[in-house]
Amino acid sequence: MYPFFYRPMFEVVEDGWHSFLPEREFELLSSVTNEWRLSYVNKEFSVCPSYPPAVTVPKSIDDEALRRVSTFRHGGRFPVLSYYHKKNGMVMMRSSQPLTGTNGRRCKEDSALINATLRAGKRGYIIDTRSLNVAQQARAKGGGFEQEVQYPQWRRIHKSVERYNILQESLIKLVEACHDQSHNMDRWLSKLEASNWLTHIKEILTTSCLAAQCIDREGASVLVHGTEGTDSTLQVTSLAQIILDPRCRTVRGFEALVEREWLQAGHPFQQRCAQSAYSNSKQKWESPVFLLFLDCVWQILRQFPCSFEFSEHFLIMLFEHAYASQFGTFLGNNESERCKLKLPQKTMSLWSWVNQPQELSKFKNPLYEANSLVIWPSVAPQSLQLWEGVFLRWNRSSKFLDEAYEEMNNIIDYNKELQAKVNALRRQLAELETDDGMPESS
Amino acid sequence: MEHIRMPKVENVRLIDRISSRKAVLGTLYLTATHVIFVENVSETRKETWVLHSQISSIEKQATTATGCPLLIRCKNFQIIQLIIPQERDCHDVYISLIRLARPVKYEELYCFSFNPKLDKEEREQGWKLVGLKEEYNRMGVPNNYWQISDVNRDYQVCDSYPAEVYVPKSATAHVIVGSSKFRSRRRFPALSYYCKDNNASICRSSQPLSGFSARCLEDEQMLQAIRKANPGSNFIYVVDTRPKLNAMANRAAGKGYENEDNYSNIKFQFIGIENIHVMRSSLQKMLEVCELRSPSMSDFLWGLENSGWLKHIKAIMDAGIFIAKAVAEEGVSVLVHCSDGWDRTAQVCSVASLLLDPFYRTMKGFMVLIEKDWVSFGHKFNHRYGNLDGDPKEISPVIDQFIECVWQLMEQFPCAFEFNERFLIHIQHHIYSCQFGNFLCNSQKERRELKIQERTYSLWAHLWKNRADYMNPLYREDHSQTQGTLRPQTAPCNFLYKFWNGMYNRFEKGMHPRQSVTDYLMAVKEETQQLEEELEVLEERLAELKKVQLNNRKQNSKQQDRNKHIELSTSNNSIANTPQDYSSNVKSFPSRSPSQGDEEDSALILTQDNLKSSDPDLSATSDQESGVEDLSCRSPSGGGCLPSEDSGKDSDEAVFLTV
């Protein structure tokens, strides 16, 4: 594969493979709370093959308990910390479904683990990204959901978020609609509607907002899972962080988010992003889960155009590299596979390239002003739009829009330039005036 | 006044439409000109003002345990839902509003009582801001081919046309009058736009009274004259903007369209734009979709498609593009008509003019364009926008569609227009508000008879005064997009037309982007201007100081080195550290720092503060001297706050939990 042959034409200043290690992230967490620990129970990828070697768990839960819990969760994906909300100390965790099966199997370590995140007398929310019906059906295959009797301190909310081939079919229909050559307005709108793409966007955003709302407004901790905890779960946990955490709206913060919530969290990129819209639907595992996430970020960016350090181009770049790249970052399905392939040794990290100042400047949003607030997007259909930058980029000229973007940059650059000049002159004047001790003597 | 049965009702609840669980308690006032709702919350006393002329429909719904609901739909797409405790009160309010919202005399309209405190001279100046004579001069007429005709001096030839019309020089009064007799409502072909680069022109008229076989020599001569006025071309296009079927049906009534065999050297073309009735019901359907409470994505897209609205917008745009292309690229003159030539013809001629001539894309030019193709050529504002009580079948969003076409073009060409979206929204608002005299009546003749210019004020002067609010920061006179003809993409371009959230959900602020790029850039530009001024002052001072220093240069040589060093470091700093710099260095710009203040509200600061300053509803609020009774409701801050603008203040959070 190309990434193994690719040799960079640039000097690596910072190796992206080491930019976002779990240890780094944990350090940040430790500075605000001591209720959590970094566990290496999965060092050999033996407890959960799709988890990274190091995960953050409640301090009070030991590795032995984690091993037990892992046998009770689909694919061994026991609940781990996804996000800590500094403002009120509430947390978001993610996992896969519990393996209760039809006979209501239980695991007391599992409830102990998630209860450890609750404050005394407080309840938490479990957001199941499947409809109740689907969750109930899962029991027949050994899966299931948390029953109230066993988790009395948790309130379960089912929010249906689509997955797998339904999303893939949606993407195929959307791309087909965008390439429709007829001049018929009705046909375009009905094709757009029939693709259901925007319905999925609305679904995912609504669920993410709900998770964020539970944490920030209800002051409750949240556990998010679907079936495997590698797709819709990650969409929800990562978008909730975009909404809640200003850091995730910076370039570095967003890269860390992708690294933490998608790559290390074991979203199977290799399976999901093999063929894009042109795959035949027999490709069972193909699914634009990550693209939907990026689209949702774009929707929020469009509603808060001054609150993100990166621009739309950054998101488009990530979309492209997730599907085809000279870098190793999105290869493999999880950390374990990336480790076996020795990607960090054999390939270049996307972040090494992106984070060079001259590259980064192409992806920065000139309108950015740090916004420390929670940003609540509107999920009304009127507020959601087709992401033209991705879906219509090949069938229309973006010349006039590019010109507008350039103009915007010019306005802001000129302002900065003047700002710098004025500052310099002010200092110069101040120095002259104080040193001379005769300010107004002319 | 005599129509107000109930000037004041207490304990009325105003329902928040986004999250129906929220409602605010307050007092409802009916005045001679406005419906006013004042919230009880003592520190804010937020007010919602609605002009009677904005009211489109009032619906009294079934009484419930909590009271009697009243739904007021406005022509500017605001929807107000009230719950009045007593059924009797509700009924009185309902009956009063029904009468107040449908005035029968022009004198009842708001513009006759509205007083912006300008003296007579200022008012007259205001009306002179836009002049059509200057406009035709700017286009290059009169000239060798075109002249101004006084044949319609006393509106004797055509009472819906302006007194001054521009016609081909070779068309004699005899030809004009003859042609007018062969045209529906005597609206003979007259000049709308002239392209001085190639002599091609856009003329407009109504349909010919051709029936199945009738001919008129003068009308044929008139079209010949138009062709001859463009020596570079040996034919003209005749564009009938109706669907062919409609035009054919008209023949049975003795009307119809031009027969290519009777007119020499014309190319006849149908462009199917639907009639006012289809458009009215299309908008109705679209608004129903906008009104849906938490619709699914499919509900919305399906409803939008089903309304056909965007299809109609595209049809109008396509017609404009066709004409602009004929004029600019082929150098061929075009005669445009529909049935009476005052609706679709106005839409199409103005879209084509806008595409052809950058002047119409400036603020002043846009006012001129509306004055030219809509006001002067007898677009029936009174009938179409229901200013006076009249036939509901005459009402239709004709100019709304034109305004939307402009917005769609702005989306495609972000640098091409001098004005921004707010300018369009406010013009739409005032077409219905009747606060200014510009859009009263159905024709120039009626306006002259009513002495509109002596008794009312001009909207254009009002907008011009506040032009800073309407600037598009991306507009630059020397930008490539502001030069020459705009050429929108026509190949598969369905997806280019988008739902205009800012207009049709104008008052649902929660649905709009929470930060406005336009406002942000405007603030940056304002700051830039201040920096430029400051820079000049600083440079002067520095020069002065240096002069002083020349006297003791030796002493200062070390100093200079140090300065250079500092200059370098400051400039680096200010680039890396912009946000903080903005607020600490110069004047503070509250609208530019979304991160200040408390949580939910501040995320909205960018849009709200700036909108408030210039919203048309606000100007309504500021008229404290309009003879309105019941002023007790006015908060001391006067026009300081506009409640309707804040309706979306709270985030949509409630929405997520209810599903």
PDB file of C-alpha atoms in Angstrom, chain A residues 87 125 155 157 159 177-178 180-193 196 198-199 202 205-207 209-210 213-214 216-218 302-308 366-386 388 392 395-401 403-405 407-408 410-412 414-429 431-433 435-436 438-442, chain B residues 289-290 295-298 300-302 304-305 308 310-311 314 411-415 473-474 476 479-481 487 489-499 501 505 510-517 520-521 524-525 527-528 531-532 534-535 538-539 541-542 544-546 548-549 552 556 559-560 562-563 566-567 570-571 573-575 578-579 581-582 585-586 592-600 602-603 606 651-657 659:
ATOM      1  CA  LYS A  87     -17.479  23.013  34.664  1.00  0.00           C
ATOM      2  CA  TYR A 125     -28.346   8.808  31.986  1.00  0.00           C
ATOM      3  CA  ARG A 155     -32.285   6.489  33.456  1.00  0.00           C
ATOM      4  CA  ILE A 157     -32.982   6.893  26.901  1.00  0.00           C
ATOM      5  CA  LYS A 159     -32.402   7.394  20.522  1.00  0.00           C
ATOM      6  CA  ALA A 177     -28.894  12.813  -6.608  1.00  0.00           C
ATOM      7  CA  CYS A 178     -26.045  15.306  -6.752  1.00  0.00           C
ATOM      8  CA  ASP A 180     -28.533  14.095 -11.527  1.00  0.00           C
ATOM      9  CA  GLN A 181     -28.335  15.927 -14.824  1.00  0.00           C
ATOM     10  CA  SER A 182     -32.000  16.799 -15.223  1.00  0.00           C
ATOM     11  CA  HIS A 183     -33.092  20.371 -14.804  1.00  0.00           C
ATOM     12  CA  ASN A 184     -36.038  19.500 -12.692  1.00  0.00           C
ATOM     13  CA  MET A 185     -36.305  21.155  -9.297  1.00  0.00           C
ATOM     14  CA  ASP A 186     -38.859  18.768  -7.840  1.00  0.00           C
ATOM     15  CA  ARG A 187     -36.763  15.798  -8.743  1.00  0.00           C
ATOM     16  CA  TRP A 188     -33.730  17.188  -6.984  1.00  0.00           C
ATOM     17  CA  LEU A 189     -35.615  17.833  -3.760  1.00  0.00           C
ATOM     18  CA  SER A 190     -37.317  14.473  -3.734  1.00  0.00           C
ATOM     19  CA  LYS A 191     -34.041  12.707  -4.412  1.00  0.00           C
ATOM     20  CA  LEU A 192     -32.382  14.645  -1.632  1.00  0.00           C
ATOM     21  CA  GLU A 193     -35.236  13.705   0.645  1.00  0.00           C
ATOM     22  CA  ASN A 196     -32.268  10.406   3.998  1.00  0.00           C
ATOM     23  CA  LEU A 198     -29.971  14.920   6.224  1.00  0.00           C
ATOM     24  CA  THR A 199     -32.312  12.813   8.344  1.00  0.00           C
ATOM     25  CA  LYS A 202     -30.414  15.464  12.283  1.00  0.00           C
ATOM     26  CA  LEU A 205     -26.904  15.830  16.092  1.00  0.00           C
ATOM     27  CA  THR A 206     -30.044  15.543  18.193  1.00  0.00           C
ATOM     28  CA  THR A 207     -28.664  12.599  20.142  1.00  0.00           C
ATOM     29  CA  CYS A 209     -27.122  17.519  21.881  1.00  0.00           C
ATOM     30  CA  LEU A 210     -29.132  15.373  24.243  1.00  0.00           C
ATOM     31  CA  GLN A 213     -27.606  18.630  27.638  1.00  0.00           C
ATOM     32  CA  CYS A 214     -27.682  15.861  30.243  1.00  0.00           C
ATOM     33  CA  ASP A 216     -24.219  20.490  31.152  1.00  0.00           C
ATOM     34  CA  ARG A 217     -27.824  21.295  31.981  1.00  0.00           C
ATOM     35  CA  GLU A 218     -29.059  18.357  34.021  1.00  0.00           C
ATOM     36  CA  ARG A 302     -21.890  26.811   9.861  1.00  0.00           C
ATOM     37  CA  GLN A 303     -24.052  27.900  12.760  1.00  0.00           C
ATOM     38  CA  PHE A 304     -21.096  29.164  14.797  1.00  0.00           C
ATOM     39  CA  PRO A 305     -18.752  30.420  12.083  1.00  0.00           C
ATOM     40  CA  CYS A 306     -16.520  32.321  14.533  1.00  0.00           C
ATOM     41  CA  SER A 307     -16.109  29.618  17.167  1.00  0.00           C
ATOM     42  CA  PHE A 308     -13.864  27.133  15.371  1.00  0.00           C
ATOM     43  CA  PRO A 366      -9.808  33.565   9.763  1.00  0.00           C
ATOM     44  CA  LEU A 367     -12.970  34.416  11.724  1.00  0.00           C
ATOM     45  CA  TYR A 368     -11.942  32.465  14.809  1.00  0.00           C
ATOM     46  CA  GLU A 369     -12.283  34.069  18.220  1.00  0.00           C
ATOM     47  CA  ALA A 370     -11.949  31.726  21.156  1.00  0.00           C
ATOM     48  CA  ASN A 371     -15.397  31.063  22.571  1.00  0.00           C
ATOM     49  CA  SER A 372     -15.311  29.424  25.976  1.00  0.00           C
ATOM     50  CA  LEU A 373     -19.026  28.676  25.989  1.00  0.00           C
ATOM     51  CA  VAL A 374     -21.105  25.640  25.323  1.00  0.00           C
ATOM     52  CA  ILE A 375     -22.495  26.044  21.821  1.00  0.00           C
ATOM     53  CA  TRP A 376     -25.981  24.719  21.222  1.00  0.00           C
ATOM     54  CA  PRO A 377     -26.680  24.155  17.542  1.00  0.00           C
ATOM     55  CA  SER A 378     -30.174  24.204  16.096  1.00  0.00           C
ATOM     56  CA  VAL A 379     -31.328  20.837  14.810  1.00  0.00           C
ATOM     57  CA  ALA A 380     -34.445  22.124  13.056  1.00  0.00           C
ATOM     58  CA  PRO A 381     -34.608  20.921   9.425  1.00  0.00           C
ATOM     59  CA  GLN A 382     -34.497  24.547   8.303  1.00  0.00           C
ATOM     60  CA  SER A 383     -31.116  24.920   9.968  1.00  0.00           C
ATOM     61  CA  LEU A 384     -29.454  21.910   8.368  1.00  0.00           C
ATOM     62  CA  GLN A 385     -28.005  22.058   4.909  1.00  0.00           C
ATOM     63  CA  LEU A 386     -26.347  19.912   2.344  1.00  0.00           C
ATOM     64  CA  GLU A 388     -21.814  21.551  -0.680  1.00  0.00           C
ATOM     65  CA  LEU A 392     -21.256  19.368  -4.877  1.00  0.00           C
ATOM     66  CA  ASN A 395     -20.353  19.451 -10.270  1.00  0.00           C
ATOM     67  CA  ARG A 396     -20.171  23.175  -9.873  1.00  0.00           C
ATOM     68  CA  SER A 397     -17.569  25.803  -9.916  1.00  0.00           C
ATOM     69  CA  SER A 398     -16.785  27.216  -6.532  1.00  0.00           C
ATOM     70  CA  LYS A 399     -14.918  30.126  -8.080  1.00  0.00           C
ATOM     71  CA  PHE A 400     -17.185  32.831  -6.687  1.00  0.00           C
ATOM     72  CA  LEU A 401     -17.298  31.302  -3.235  1.00  0.00           C
ATOM     73  CA  GLU A 403     -13.184  34.551  -4.160  1.00  0.00           C
ATOM     74  CA  ALA A 404     -15.432  35.490  -1.267  1.00  0.00           C
ATOM     75  CA  TYR A 405     -13.285  33.457   1.104  1.00  0.00           C
ATOM     76  CA  GLU A 407     -11.799  38.567   0.226  1.00  0.00           C
ATOM     77  CA  MET A 408     -12.645  37.694   3.791  1.00  0.00           C
ATOM     78  CA  ASN A 410      -7.854  40.012   2.903  1.00  0.00           C
ATOM     79  CA  ILE A 411     -10.111  42.051   5.151  1.00  0.00           C
ATOM     80  CA  ILE A 412      -8.870  40.289   8.247  1.00  0.00           C
ATOM     81  CA  TYR A 414      -5.280  43.929   6.524  1.00  0.00           C
ATOM     82  CA  ASN A 415      -6.837  44.567   9.909  1.00  0.00           C
ATOM     83  CA  LYS A 416      -4.117  42.545  11.617  1.00  0.00           C
ATOM     84  CA  GLU A 417      -1.427  44.287   9.680  1.00  0.00           C
ATOM     85  CA  LEU A 418      -2.723  47.678  10.774  1.00  0.00           C
ATOM     86  CA  GLN A 419      -3.085  46.449  14.316  1.00  0.00           C
ATOM     87  CA  ALA A 420       0.563  45.449  14.339  1.00  0.00           C
ATOM     88  CA  LYS A 421       1.652  48.756  12.863  1.00  0.00           C
ATOM     89  CA  VAL A 422      -0.350  50.770  15.338  1.00  0.00           C
ATOM     90  CA  ASN A 423       0.974  48.745  18.253  1.00  0.00           C
ATOM     91  CA  ALA A 424       4.533  49.191  17.105  1.00  0.00           C
ATOM     92  CA  LEU A 425       4.108  52.919  16.677  1.00  0.00           C
ATOM     93  CA  ARG A 426       2.459  53.255  20.055  1.00  0.00           C
ATOM     94  CA  ARG A 427       5.332  51.547  21.760  1.00  0.00           C
ATOM     95  CA  GLN A 428       7.831  53.552  19.860  1.00  0.00           C
ATOM     96  CA  LEU A 429       6.065  56.745  20.848  1.00  0.00           C
ATOM     97  CA  GLU A 431       9.416  54.904  24.644  1.00  0.00           C
ATOM     98  CA  LEU A 432      10.437  58.143  23.065  1.00  0.00           C
ATOM     99  CA  GLU A 433       8.163  60.146  25.264  1.00  0.00           C
ATOM    100  CA  ASP A 435      12.912  58.442  27.719  1.00  0.00           C
ATOM    101  CA  ASP A 436      13.004  61.996  26.586  1.00  0.00           C
ATOM    102  CA  MET A 438       9.509  65.855  27.314  1.00  0.00           C
ATOM    103  CA  PRO A 439       6.460  64.403  25.616  1.00  0.00           C
ATOM    104  CA  GLU A 440       4.619  67.324  24.103  1.00  0.00           C
ATOM    105  CA  SER A 441       7.524  69.688  23.442  1.00  0.00           C
ATOM    106  CA  SER A 442       7.378  70.552  19.833  1.00  0.00           C
TER     107      SER A 442
ATOM    108  CA  VAL B 289     -44.161  23.671   6.263  1.00  0.00           C
ATOM    109  CA  CYS B 290     -42.286  26.425   8.106  1.00  0.00           C
ATOM    110  CA  PRO B 295     -40.988  18.501  11.702  1.00  0.00           C
ATOM    111  CA  SER B 296     -38.780  15.641  10.616  1.00  0.00           C
ATOM    112  CA  MET B 297     -36.278  16.198   7.855  1.00  0.00           C
ATOM    113  CA  SER B 298     -38.537  14.310   5.448  1.00  0.00           C
ATOM    114  CA  PHE B 300     -39.663  19.471   5.675  1.00  0.00           C
ATOM    115  CA  LEU B 301     -38.037  18.471   2.396  1.00  0.00           C
ATOM    116  CA  TRP B 302     -41.160  16.803   1.151  1.00  0.00           C
ATOM    117  CA  LEU B 304     -40.766  22.176   0.409  1.00  0.00           C
ATOM    118  CA  GLU B 305     -40.821  20.146  -2.761  1.00  0.00           C
ATOM    119  CA  GLY B 308     -43.175  24.059  -5.684  1.00  0.00           C
ATOM    120  CA  LEU B 310     -38.156  26.834  -5.416  1.00  0.00           C
ATOM    121  CA  LYS B 311     -39.276  25.592  -8.806  1.00  0.00           C
ATOM    122  CA  LYS B 314     -35.945  28.983 -10.666  1.00  0.00           C
ATOM    123  CA  GLU B 411     -25.606  33.243  -2.207  1.00  0.00           C
ATOM    124  CA  GLN B 412     -23.952  32.378  -5.508  1.00  0.00           C
ATOM    125  CA  PHE B 413     -22.007  35.620  -5.879  1.00  0.00           C
ATOM    126  CA  PRO B 414     -21.092  36.705  -2.358  1.00  0.00           C
ATOM    127  CA  CYS B 415     -18.973  39.658  -3.485  1.00  0.00           C
ATOM    128  CA  PRO B 473     -18.434  43.729   3.804  1.00  0.00           C
ATOM    129  CA  LEU B 474     -17.217  41.561   0.935  1.00  0.00           C
ATOM    130  CA  ARG B 476     -15.444  46.020  -3.357  1.00  0.00           C
ATOM    131  CA  HIS B 479     -13.655  43.264  -7.452  1.00  0.00           C
ATOM    132  CA  SER B 480     -14.117  41.033 -10.498  1.00  0.00           C
ATOM    133  CA  GLN B 481     -17.596  39.969  -9.341  1.00  0.00           C
ATOM    134  CA  ARG B 487     -23.600  34.699 -15.353  1.00  0.00           C
ATOM    135  CA  GLN B 489     -24.640  28.620 -13.723  1.00  0.00           C
ATOM    136  CA  THR B 490     -27.471  27.144 -15.696  1.00  0.00           C
ATOM    137  CA  ALA B 491     -26.343  23.581 -16.316  1.00  0.00           C
ATOM    138  CA  PRO B 492     -27.808  21.268 -13.683  1.00  0.00           C
ATOM    139  CA  CYS B 493     -28.309  23.897 -11.080  1.00  0.00           C
ATOM    140  CA  ASN B 494     -31.284  22.727  -9.102  1.00  0.00           C
ATOM    141  CA  PHE B 495     -29.260  22.462  -5.954  1.00  0.00           C
ATOM    142  CA  LEU B 496     -28.214  26.089  -6.310  1.00  0.00           C
ATOM    143  CA  TYR B 497     -31.598  27.197  -5.096  1.00  0.00           C
ATOM    144  CA  LYS B 498     -31.966  26.984  -1.375  1.00  0.00           C
ATOM    145  CA  PHE B 499     -34.659  27.535   1.195  1.00  0.00           C
ATOM    146  CA  ASN B 501     -34.407  30.529   6.298  1.00  0.00           C
ATOM    147  CA  ASN B 505     -38.301  31.862   9.463  1.00  0.00           C
ATOM    148  CA  GLY B 510     -33.189  29.896  17.239  1.00  0.00           C
ATOM    149  CA  MET B 511     -32.996  28.396  13.764  1.00  0.00           C
ATOM    150  CA  HIS B 512     -30.461  30.857  12.416  1.00  0.00           C
ATOM    151  CA  PRO B 513     -26.705  30.703  12.579  1.00  0.00           C
ATOM    152  CA  ARG B 514     -25.780  32.042  15.990  1.00  0.00           C
ATOM    153  CA  GLN B 515     -22.882  34.072  14.756  1.00  0.00           C
ATOM    154  CA  SER B 516     -23.070  36.260  11.692  1.00  0.00           C
ATOM    155  CA  VAL B 517     -20.103  36.410   9.374  1.00  0.00           C
ATOM    156  CA  TYR B 520     -18.292  40.137  12.214  1.00  0.00           C
ATOM    157  CA  LEU B 521     -16.630  41.377   9.047  1.00  0.00           C
ATOM    158  CA  VAL B 524     -13.585  44.263  11.566  1.00  0.00           C
ATOM    159  CA  LYS B 525     -13.878  46.809   8.784  1.00  0.00           C
ATOM    160  CA  GLU B 527     -12.133  48.740  13.419  1.00  0.00           C
ATOM    161  CA  THR B 528      -9.793  48.817  10.442  1.00  0.00           C
ATOM    162  CA  LEU B 531      -6.917  51.919  12.991  1.00  0.00           C
ATOM    163  CA  GLU B 532      -6.169  53.741   9.773  1.00  0.00           C
ATOM    164  CA  GLU B 534      -5.081  56.251  14.476  1.00  0.00           C
ATOM    165  CA  LEU B 535      -2.097  55.248  12.394  1.00  0.00           C
ATOM    166  CA  LEU B 538       0.530  58.306  15.445  1.00  0.00           C
ATOM    167  CA  GLU B 539       2.750  58.836  12.445  1.00  0.00           C
ATOM    168  CA  ARG B 541       3.200  62.566  16.372  1.00  0.00           C
ATOM    169  CA  LEU B 542       6.196  60.397  15.744  1.00  0.00           C
ATOM    170  CA  GLU B 544       7.081  65.625  15.374  1.00  0.00           C
ATOM    171  CA  LEU B 545       8.978  63.883  18.092  1.00  0.00           C
ATOM    172  CA  LYS B 546      11.695  62.876  15.701  1.00  0.00           C
ATOM    173  CA  VAL B 548      12.728  67.310  18.249  1.00  0.00           C
ATOM    174  CA  GLN B 549      15.173  64.495  18.504  1.00  0.00           C
ATOM    175  CA  ASN B 552      20.102  65.653  20.273  1.00  0.00           C
ATOM    176  CA  ASN B 556      19.386  58.854  21.096  1.00  0.00           C
ATOM    177  CA  GLN B 559      17.539  54.293  21.780  1.00  0.00           C
ATOM    178  CA  GLN B 560      16.680  53.821  18.127  1.00  0.00           C
ATOM    179  CA  ARG B 562      16.147  49.309  20.934  1.00  0.00           C
ATOM    180  CA  ASN B 563      13.010  50.576  19.251  1.00  0.00           C
ATOM    181  CA  ILE B 566      10.571  46.205  20.083  1.00  0.00           C
ATOM    182  CA  GLU B 567       8.764  46.845  16.879  1.00  0.00           C
ATOM    183  CA  THR B 570       5.098  43.562  19.010  1.00  0.00           C
ATOM    184  CA  SER B 571       4.131  42.827  15.487  1.00  0.00           C
ATOM    185  CA  ASN B 573       2.662  39.182  19.163  1.00  0.00           C
ATOM    186  CA  SER B 574      -0.298  40.875  17.728  1.00  0.00           C
ATOM    187  CA  ILE B 575      -0.618  38.345  14.977  1.00  0.00           C
ATOM    188  CA  THR B 578      -5.490  38.458  18.066  1.00  0.00           C
ATOM    189  CA  PRO B 579      -8.587  37.967  20.212  1.00  0.00           C
ATOM    190  CA  ASP B 581      -5.560  42.312  21.310  1.00  0.00           C
ATOM    191  CA  TYR B 582      -8.864  43.430  19.883  1.00  0.00           C
ATOM    192  CA  ASN B 585      -5.828  47.794  22.370  1.00  0.00           C
ATOM    193  CA  VAL B 586      -8.467  49.826  20.731  1.00  0.00           C
ATOM    194  CA  ARG B 592     -16.980  40.798  18.124  1.00  0.00           C
ATOM    195  CA  SER B 593     -16.405  38.883  21.285  1.00  0.00           C
ATOM    196  CA  PRO B 594     -18.840  36.045  21.518  1.00  0.00           C
ATOM    197  CA  SER B 595     -16.970  34.716  24.502  1.00  0.00           C
ATOM    198  CA  GLN B 596     -17.876  37.480  26.893  1.00  0.00           C
ATOM    199  CA  GLY B 597     -20.863  37.576  29.163  1.00  0.00           C
ATOM    200  CA  ASP B 598     -22.997  34.761  30.315  1.00  0.00           C
ATOM    201  CA  GLU B 599     -23.576  31.600  28.576  1.00  0.00           C
ATOM    202  CA  GLU B 600     -26.576  31.245  26.350  1.00  0.00           C
ATOM    203  CA  SER B 602     -23.675  35.678  24.588  1.00  0.00           C
ATOM    204  CA  ALA B 603     -23.575  33.022  21.961  1.00  0.00           C
ATOM    205  CA  LEU B 606     -23.346  38.766  17.234  1.00  0.00           C
ATOM    206  CA  SER B 651     -31.229  27.599  22.918  1.00  0.00           C
ATOM    207  CA  ASP B 652     -33.121  24.742  21.436  1.00  0.00           C
ATOM    208  CA  GLU B 653     -32.235  22.476  24.255  1.00  0.00           C
ATOM    209  CA  ALA B 654     -35.813  21.717  25.082  1.00  0.00           C
ATOM    210  CA  VAL B 655     -36.259  20.247  21.670  1.00  0.00           C
ATOM    211  CA  PHE B 656     -33.836  17.432  22.279  1.00  0.00           C
ATOM    212  CA  LEU B 657     -35.583  16.092  25.327  1.00  0.00           C
ATOM    213  CA  VAL B 659     -38.606  13.773  21.227  1.00  0.00           C
TER     214      VAL B 659
END
